GROMACS .gro file of C-alpha atoms in nm:
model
  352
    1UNK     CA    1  -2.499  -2.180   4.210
    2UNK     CA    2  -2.249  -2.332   3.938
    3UNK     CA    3  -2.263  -2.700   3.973
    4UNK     CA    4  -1.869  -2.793   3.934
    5UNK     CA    5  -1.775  -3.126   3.724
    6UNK     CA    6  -1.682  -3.418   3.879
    7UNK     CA    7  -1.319  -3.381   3.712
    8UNK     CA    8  -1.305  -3.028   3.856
    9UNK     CA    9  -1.380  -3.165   4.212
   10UNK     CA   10  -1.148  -3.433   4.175
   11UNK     CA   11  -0.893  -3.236   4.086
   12UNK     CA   12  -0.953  -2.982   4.354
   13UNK     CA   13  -0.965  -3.207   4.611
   14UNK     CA   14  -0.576  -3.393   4.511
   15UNK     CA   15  -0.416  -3.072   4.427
   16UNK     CA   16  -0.487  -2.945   4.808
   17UNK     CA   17  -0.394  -3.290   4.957
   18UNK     CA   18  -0.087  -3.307   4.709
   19UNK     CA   19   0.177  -3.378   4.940
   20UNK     CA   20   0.026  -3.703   5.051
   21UNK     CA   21   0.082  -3.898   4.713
   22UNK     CA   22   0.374  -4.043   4.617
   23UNK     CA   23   0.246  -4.171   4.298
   24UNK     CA   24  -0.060  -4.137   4.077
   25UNK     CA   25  -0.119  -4.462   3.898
   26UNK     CA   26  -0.428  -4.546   3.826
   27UNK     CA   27  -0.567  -4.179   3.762
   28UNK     CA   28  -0.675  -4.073   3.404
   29UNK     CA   29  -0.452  -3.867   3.221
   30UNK     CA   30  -0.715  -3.574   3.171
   31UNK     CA   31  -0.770  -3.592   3.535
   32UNK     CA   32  -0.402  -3.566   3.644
   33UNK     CA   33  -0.349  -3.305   3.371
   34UNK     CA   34  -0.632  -3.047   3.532
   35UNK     CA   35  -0.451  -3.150   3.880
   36UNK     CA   36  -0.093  -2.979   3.799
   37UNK     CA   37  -0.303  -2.715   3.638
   38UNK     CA   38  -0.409  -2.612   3.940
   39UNK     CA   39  -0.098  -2.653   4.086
   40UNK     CA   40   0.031  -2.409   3.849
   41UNK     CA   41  -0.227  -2.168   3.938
   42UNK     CA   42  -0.199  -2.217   4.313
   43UNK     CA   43   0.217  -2.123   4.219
   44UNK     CA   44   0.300  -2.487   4.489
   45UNK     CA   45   0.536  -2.663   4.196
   46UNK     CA   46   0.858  -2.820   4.345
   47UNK     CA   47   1.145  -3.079   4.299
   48UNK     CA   48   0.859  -3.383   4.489
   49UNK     CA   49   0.572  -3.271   4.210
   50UNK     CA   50   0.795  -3.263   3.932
   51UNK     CA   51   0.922  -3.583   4.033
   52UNK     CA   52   0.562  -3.718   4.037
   53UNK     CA   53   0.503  -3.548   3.683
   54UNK     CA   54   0.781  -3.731   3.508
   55UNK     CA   55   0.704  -4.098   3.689
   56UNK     CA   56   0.336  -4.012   3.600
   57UNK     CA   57   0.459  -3.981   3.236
   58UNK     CA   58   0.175  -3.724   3.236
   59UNK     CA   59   0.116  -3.564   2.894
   60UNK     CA   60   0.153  -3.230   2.988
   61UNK     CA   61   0.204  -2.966   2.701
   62UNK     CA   62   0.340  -2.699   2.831
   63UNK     CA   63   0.527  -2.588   3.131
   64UNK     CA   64   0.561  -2.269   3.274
   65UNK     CA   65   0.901  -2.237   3.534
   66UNK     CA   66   0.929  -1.932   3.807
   67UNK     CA   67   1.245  -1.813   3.992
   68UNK     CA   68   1.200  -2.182   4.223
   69UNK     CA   69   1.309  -2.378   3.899
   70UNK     CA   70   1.654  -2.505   3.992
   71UNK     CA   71   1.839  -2.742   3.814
   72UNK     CA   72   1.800  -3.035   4.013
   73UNK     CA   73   1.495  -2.983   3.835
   74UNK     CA   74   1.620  -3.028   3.467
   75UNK     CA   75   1.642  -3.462   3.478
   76UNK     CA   76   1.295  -3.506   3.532
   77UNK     CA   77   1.140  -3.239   3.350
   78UNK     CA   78   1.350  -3.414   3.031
   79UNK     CA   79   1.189  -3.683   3.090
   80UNK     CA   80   0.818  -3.511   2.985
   81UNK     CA   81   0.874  -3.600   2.676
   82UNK     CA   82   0.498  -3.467   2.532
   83UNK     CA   83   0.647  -3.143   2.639
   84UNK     CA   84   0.555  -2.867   2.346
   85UNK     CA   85   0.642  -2.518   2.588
   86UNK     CA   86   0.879  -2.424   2.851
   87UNK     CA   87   0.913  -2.115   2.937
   88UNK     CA   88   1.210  -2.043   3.220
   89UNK     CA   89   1.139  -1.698   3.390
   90UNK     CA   90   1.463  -1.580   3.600
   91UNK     CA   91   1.580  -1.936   3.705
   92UNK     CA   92   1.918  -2.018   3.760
   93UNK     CA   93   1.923  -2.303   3.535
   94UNK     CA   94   2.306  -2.312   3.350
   95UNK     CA   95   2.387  -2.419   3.029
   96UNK     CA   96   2.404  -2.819   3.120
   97UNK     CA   97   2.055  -2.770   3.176
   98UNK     CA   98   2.012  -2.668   2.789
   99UNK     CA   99   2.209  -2.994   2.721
  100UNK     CA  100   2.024  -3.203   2.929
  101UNK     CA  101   1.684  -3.082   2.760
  102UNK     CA  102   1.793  -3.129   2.440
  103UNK     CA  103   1.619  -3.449   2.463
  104UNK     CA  104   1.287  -3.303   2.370
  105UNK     CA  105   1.399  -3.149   2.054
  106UNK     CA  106   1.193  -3.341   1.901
  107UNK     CA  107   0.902  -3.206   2.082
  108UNK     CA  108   0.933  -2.863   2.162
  109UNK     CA  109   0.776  -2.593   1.989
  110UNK     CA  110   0.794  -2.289   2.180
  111UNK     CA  111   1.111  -2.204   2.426
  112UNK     CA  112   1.157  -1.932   2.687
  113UNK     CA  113   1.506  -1.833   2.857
  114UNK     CA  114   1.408  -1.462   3.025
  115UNK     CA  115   1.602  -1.354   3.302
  116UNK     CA  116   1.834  -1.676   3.336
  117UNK     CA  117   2.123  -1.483   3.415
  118UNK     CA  118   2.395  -1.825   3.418
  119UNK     CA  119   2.322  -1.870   3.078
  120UNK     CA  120   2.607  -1.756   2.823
  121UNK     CA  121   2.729  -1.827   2.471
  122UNK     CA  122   2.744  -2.202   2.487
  123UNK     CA  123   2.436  -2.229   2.627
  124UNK     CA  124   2.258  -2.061   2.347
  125UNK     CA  125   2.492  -2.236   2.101
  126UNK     CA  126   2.297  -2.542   2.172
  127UNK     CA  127   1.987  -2.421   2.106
  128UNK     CA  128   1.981  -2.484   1.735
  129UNK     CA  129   1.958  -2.847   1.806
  130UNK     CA  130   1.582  -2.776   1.856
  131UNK     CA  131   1.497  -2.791   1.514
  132UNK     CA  132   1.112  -2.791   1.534
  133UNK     CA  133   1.067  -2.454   1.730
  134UNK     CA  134   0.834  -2.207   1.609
  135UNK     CA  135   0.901  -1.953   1.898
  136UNK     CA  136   1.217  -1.873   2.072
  137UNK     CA  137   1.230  -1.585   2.342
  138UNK     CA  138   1.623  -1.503   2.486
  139UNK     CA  139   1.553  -1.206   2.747
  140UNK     CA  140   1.765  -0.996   3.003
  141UNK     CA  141   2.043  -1.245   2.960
  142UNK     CA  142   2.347  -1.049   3.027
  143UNK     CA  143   2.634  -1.295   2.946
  144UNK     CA  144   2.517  -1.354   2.648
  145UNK     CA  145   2.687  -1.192   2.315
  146UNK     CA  146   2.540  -1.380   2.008
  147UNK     CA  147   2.853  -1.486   1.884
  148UNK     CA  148   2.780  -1.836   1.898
  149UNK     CA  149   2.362  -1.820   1.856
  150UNK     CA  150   2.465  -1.931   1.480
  151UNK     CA  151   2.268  -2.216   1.254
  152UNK     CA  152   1.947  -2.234   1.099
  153UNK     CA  153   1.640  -2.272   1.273
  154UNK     CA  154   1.393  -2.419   0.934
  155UNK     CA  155   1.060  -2.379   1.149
  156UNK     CA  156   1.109  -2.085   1.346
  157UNK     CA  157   0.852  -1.829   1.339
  158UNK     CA  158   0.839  -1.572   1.609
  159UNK     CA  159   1.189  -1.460   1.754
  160UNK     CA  160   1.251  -1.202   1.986
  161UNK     CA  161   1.606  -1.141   2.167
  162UNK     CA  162   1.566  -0.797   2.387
  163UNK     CA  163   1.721  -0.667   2.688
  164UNK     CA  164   2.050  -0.827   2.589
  165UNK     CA  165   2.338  -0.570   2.719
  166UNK     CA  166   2.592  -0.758   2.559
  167UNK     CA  167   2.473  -0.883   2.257
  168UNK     CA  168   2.676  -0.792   1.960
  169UNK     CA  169   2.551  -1.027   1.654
  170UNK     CA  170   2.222  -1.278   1.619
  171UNK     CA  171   2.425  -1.479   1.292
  172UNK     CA  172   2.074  -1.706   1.256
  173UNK     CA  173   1.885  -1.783   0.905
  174UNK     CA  174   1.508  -1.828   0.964
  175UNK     CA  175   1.380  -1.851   0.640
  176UNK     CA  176   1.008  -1.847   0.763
  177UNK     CA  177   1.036  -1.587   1.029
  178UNK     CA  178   0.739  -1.370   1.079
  179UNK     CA  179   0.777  -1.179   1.404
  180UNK     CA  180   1.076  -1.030   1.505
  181UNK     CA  181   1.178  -0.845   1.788
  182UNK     CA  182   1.528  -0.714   1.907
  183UNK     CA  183   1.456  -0.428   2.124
  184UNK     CA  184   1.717  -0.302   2.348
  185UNK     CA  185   2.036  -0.449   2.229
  186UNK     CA  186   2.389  -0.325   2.132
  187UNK     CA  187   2.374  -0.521   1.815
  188UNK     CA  188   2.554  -0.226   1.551
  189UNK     CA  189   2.346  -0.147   1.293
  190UNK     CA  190   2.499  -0.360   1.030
  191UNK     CA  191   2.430  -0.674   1.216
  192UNK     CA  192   2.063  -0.609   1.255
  193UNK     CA  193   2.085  -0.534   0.851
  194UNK     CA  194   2.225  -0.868   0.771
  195UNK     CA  195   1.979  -1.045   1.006
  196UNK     CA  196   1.691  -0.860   0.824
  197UNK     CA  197   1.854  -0.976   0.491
  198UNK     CA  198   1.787  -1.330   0.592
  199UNK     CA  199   1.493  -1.333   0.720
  200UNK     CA  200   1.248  -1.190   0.371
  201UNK     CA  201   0.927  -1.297   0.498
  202UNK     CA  202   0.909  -1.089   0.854
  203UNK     CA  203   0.606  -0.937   0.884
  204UNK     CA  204   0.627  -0.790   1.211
  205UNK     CA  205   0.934  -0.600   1.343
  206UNK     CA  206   1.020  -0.449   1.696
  207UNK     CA  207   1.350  -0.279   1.740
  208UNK     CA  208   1.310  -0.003   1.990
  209UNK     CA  209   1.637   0.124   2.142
  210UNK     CA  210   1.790  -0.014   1.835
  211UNK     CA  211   2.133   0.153   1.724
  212UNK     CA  212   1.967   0.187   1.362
  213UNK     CA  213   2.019   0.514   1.217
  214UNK     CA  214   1.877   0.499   0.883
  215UNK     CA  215   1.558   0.315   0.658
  216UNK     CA  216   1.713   0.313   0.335
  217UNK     CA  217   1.490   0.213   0.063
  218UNK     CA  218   1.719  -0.074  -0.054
  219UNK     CA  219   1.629  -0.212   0.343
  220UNK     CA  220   1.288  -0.172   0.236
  221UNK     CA  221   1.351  -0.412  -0.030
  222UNK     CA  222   1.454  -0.674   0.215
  223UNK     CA  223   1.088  -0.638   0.353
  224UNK     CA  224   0.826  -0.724   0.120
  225UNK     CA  225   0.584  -0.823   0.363
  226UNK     CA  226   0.636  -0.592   0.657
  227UNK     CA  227   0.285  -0.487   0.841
  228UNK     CA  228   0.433  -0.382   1.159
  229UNK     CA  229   0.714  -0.155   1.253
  230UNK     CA  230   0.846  -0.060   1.565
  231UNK     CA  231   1.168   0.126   1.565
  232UNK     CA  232   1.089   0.341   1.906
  233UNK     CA  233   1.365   0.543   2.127
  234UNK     CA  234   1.580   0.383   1.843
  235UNK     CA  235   1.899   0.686   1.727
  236UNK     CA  236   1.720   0.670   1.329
  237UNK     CA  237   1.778   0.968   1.178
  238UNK     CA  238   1.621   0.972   0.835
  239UNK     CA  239   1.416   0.688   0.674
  240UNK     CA  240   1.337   0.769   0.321
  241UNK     CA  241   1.259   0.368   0.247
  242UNK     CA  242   0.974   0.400   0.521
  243UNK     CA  243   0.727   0.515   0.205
  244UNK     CA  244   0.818   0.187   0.069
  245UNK     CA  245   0.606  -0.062   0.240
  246UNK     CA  246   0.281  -0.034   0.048
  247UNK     CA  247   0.144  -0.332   0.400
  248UNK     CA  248   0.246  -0.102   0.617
  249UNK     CA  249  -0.028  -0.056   0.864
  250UNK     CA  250   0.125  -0.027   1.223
  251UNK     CA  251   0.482   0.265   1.233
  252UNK     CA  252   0.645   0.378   1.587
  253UNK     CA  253   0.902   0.616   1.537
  254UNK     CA  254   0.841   0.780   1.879
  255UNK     CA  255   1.150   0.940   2.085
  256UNK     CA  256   1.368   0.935   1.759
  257UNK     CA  257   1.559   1.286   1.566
  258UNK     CA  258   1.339   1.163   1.294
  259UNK     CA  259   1.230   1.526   1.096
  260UNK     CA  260   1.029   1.628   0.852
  261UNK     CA  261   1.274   1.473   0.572
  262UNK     CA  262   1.199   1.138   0.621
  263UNK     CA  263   0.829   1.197   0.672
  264UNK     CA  264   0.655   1.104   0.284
  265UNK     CA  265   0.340   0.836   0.358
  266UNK     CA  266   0.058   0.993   0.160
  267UNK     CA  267   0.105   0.627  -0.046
  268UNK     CA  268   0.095   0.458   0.248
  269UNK     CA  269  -0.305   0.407   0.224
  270UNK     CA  270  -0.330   0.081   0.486
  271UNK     CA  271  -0.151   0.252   0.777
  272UNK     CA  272  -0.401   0.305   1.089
  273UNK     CA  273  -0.163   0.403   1.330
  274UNK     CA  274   0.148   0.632   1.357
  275UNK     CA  275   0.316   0.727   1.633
  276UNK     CA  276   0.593   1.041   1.631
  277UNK     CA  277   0.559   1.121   1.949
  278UNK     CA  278   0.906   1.345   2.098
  279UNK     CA  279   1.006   1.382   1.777
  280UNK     CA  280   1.163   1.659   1.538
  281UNK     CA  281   0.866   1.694   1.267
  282UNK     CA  282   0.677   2.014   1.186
  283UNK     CA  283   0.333   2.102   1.068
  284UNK     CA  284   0.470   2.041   0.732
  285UNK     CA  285   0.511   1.697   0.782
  286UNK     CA  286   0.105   1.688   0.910
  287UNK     CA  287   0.017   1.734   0.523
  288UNK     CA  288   0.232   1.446   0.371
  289UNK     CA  289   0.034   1.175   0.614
  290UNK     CA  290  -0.192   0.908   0.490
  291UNK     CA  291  -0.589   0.978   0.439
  292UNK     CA  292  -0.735   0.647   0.627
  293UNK     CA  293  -0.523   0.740   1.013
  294UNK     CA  294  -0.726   0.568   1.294
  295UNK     CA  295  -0.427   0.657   1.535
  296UNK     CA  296  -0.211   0.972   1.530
  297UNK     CA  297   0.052   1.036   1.817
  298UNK     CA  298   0.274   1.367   1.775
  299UNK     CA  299   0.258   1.469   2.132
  300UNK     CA  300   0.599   1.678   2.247
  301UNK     CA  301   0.667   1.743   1.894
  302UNK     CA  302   0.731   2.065   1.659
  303UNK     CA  303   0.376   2.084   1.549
  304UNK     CA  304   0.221   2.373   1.605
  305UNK     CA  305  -0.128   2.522   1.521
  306UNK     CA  306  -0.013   2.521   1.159
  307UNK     CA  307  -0.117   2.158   1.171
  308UNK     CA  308  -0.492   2.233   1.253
  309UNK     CA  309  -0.636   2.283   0.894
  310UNK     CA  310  -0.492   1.937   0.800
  311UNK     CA  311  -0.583   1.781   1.118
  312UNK     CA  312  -0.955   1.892   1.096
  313UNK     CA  313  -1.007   1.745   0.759
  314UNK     CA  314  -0.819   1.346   0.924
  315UNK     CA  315  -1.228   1.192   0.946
  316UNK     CA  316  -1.119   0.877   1.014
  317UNK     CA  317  -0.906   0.929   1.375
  318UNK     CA  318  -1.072   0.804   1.656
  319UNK     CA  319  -0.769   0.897   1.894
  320UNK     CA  320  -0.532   1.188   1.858
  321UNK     CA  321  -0.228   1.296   2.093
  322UNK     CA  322  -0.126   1.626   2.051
  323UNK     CA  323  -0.049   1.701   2.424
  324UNK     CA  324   0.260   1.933   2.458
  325UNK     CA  325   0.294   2.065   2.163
  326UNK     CA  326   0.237   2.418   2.037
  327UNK     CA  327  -0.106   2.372   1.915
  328UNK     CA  328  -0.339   2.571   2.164
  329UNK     CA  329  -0.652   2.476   2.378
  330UNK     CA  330  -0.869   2.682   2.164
  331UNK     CA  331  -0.741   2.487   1.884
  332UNK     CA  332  -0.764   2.125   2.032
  333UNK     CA  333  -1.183   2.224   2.095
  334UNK     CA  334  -1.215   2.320   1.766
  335UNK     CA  335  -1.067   2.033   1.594
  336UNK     CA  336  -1.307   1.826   1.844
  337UNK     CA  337  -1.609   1.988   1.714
  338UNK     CA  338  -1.443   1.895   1.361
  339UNK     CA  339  -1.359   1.562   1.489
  340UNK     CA  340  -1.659   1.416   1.669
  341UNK     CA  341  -1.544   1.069   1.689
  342UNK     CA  342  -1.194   1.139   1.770
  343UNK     CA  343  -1.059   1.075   2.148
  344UNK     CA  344  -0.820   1.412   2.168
  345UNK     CA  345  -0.531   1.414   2.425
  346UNK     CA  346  -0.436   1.762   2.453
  347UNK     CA  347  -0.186   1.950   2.713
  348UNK     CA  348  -0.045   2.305   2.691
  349UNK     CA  349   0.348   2.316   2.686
  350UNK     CA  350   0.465   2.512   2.992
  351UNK     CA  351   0.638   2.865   2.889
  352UNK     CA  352   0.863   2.996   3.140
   0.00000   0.00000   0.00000
């Protein structure tokens, strides 16, 4: 049997019997600090325990807020001021509870707003005056429109704003910006250009349902760096600057009218995994793919049994989709006996 610590027990033992404490002076930080733990776990946070965080001056890190979070809330919470993470997940906090956490700008690393559906321009307008962020997540927040999310953020790494109906514009610099998403917005493509333009040192890039409808090579340019490329159920068209990311290893063009055109990645040599899943490309475009292909995904494509010559020769896939395309049964066994490593997926379109 697992012999617990004696911190462990402790903190079992006060995190049950919770609501009899109206302070914890005396206890050690570290002890106090695996108590709300488990209060976290246990999902019993309220207004009386984050009252008895703040008196507690408890040096809590992060803090992670659920639908419950109200803003009566907000005044104590401010007053953690060790606080490094909050993440807000569909609370009804407003904007004055933005203003009242600005406080802990000095603090705060890593912010959360997904789902906070009171939260609107202003709100986000504020949010520049955390200047030592290195993460900021704005998600399913339907007033908001961007028009106002302006300023530089100097330390911000990892940005994603998705889900956003109404969002028109993201007018930030983030000079040291590595991961970007923006999946599911109505920003127009020229918007999510000039954001790109300002951001040179993205390495990572999600923009699925984006309204982008070209990869022009001078975009390309913009992107030096870029690894990872996500640009699924996006309206892209063509994308002749996709051959020019020589870091490229990671490319989702899945669910786009992307054709044969745009498809040119022999010189792509680091890519591992492509997905063109439900899109327009042929069996021609099977010959112009990279040698060293881990993952392939052109499932409910064009391709048809044309394909198989180039396919068999691919040694290096371990998984391959080619479910509903034209490419037969008989065909999918024998490029598994070519393909002994490979994980095939493969599913007969439906004639009628």
């Amino acid at each position: 049997m697992a012999v617990r610590s004696l911190q462990d027990l402790c903190a079992s033992v006060v995190a049950k019997h919770i609501s009899l404490f109206s302070n914890l002076e005396g206890l050690p930080v570290h002890l106090a600090d695996a108590i709300f733990e488990k209060l976290y776990k246990t999902d019993t946070l309220d207004l009386a325990l984050i009252r008895l965080l703040s008196s507690q001056r408890c040096c809590l890190t992060s803090l992670p807020l659920s639908a419950r979070c109200v803003n009566a809330w907000i005044p104590y919470i401010a007053q953690l001021q060790w606080l490094e993470s909050i993440t807000f997940t569909k609370s009804n906090i407003t904007n004055k509870a933005i203003k009242d956490l600005l406080v802990l700008s000095e603090t705060l690393r890593k912010l959360v707003l997904d789902g906070c559906e009171r939260v609107d321009d202003e709100g986000v307008a504020m949010l520049v005056q955390f200047q030592q962020l290195f993460e900021l997540t704005l998600s399913h927040l339907p007033l908001v429109t961007g028009k106002k999310l302006k300023g530089t953020y100097p330390r911000l790494e990892q940005l994603e704003v998705s889900h956003c109906p109404k969002l028109l514009d993201v007018p930030l610099s983030c000079p040291r910006l590595i991961d970007l998403t923006l999946n599911f917005t109505a920003m127009p493509a020229p918007a999510i250009t000039c954001l790109i333009k300002r951001c040179p040192r993205v390495k990572t890039l999600h923009a699925r349902g984006s309204q982008l409808t070209d990869w022009p090579r001078e975009l390309s340019a913009c992107l030096p760096h870029l690894t990872v490329l996500d640009l699924a159920y996006s309206r892209l068209r063509t994308g002749v600057g996709l051959a020019f990311h020589p870091h490229l290893t990671h490319l989702d063009l899945s669910h786009t009218t992307i054709g044969d055109a745009s498809i040119h990645f022999s010189s792509l040599t680091r890519l591992v995994e492509l997905r063109l899943a439900a899109t327009a490309i042929t069996a021609a475009a099977i010959t112009r793919l990279p040698p060293n292909l881990q993952l392939l995904d052109i499932s409910s494509s064009n391709v048809d049994e044309g394909a198989v010559a180039t396919l068999a020769t691919m040694d290096t896939l371990k998984h391959l989709d080619i479910s509903l395309t034209e490419i037969s049964l008989n065909a999918s066994a024998f490029l598994g006996l070519r393909l002994p490593h490979c994980t095939i997926l493969a599913e007969e379109m439906c004639v009628l």
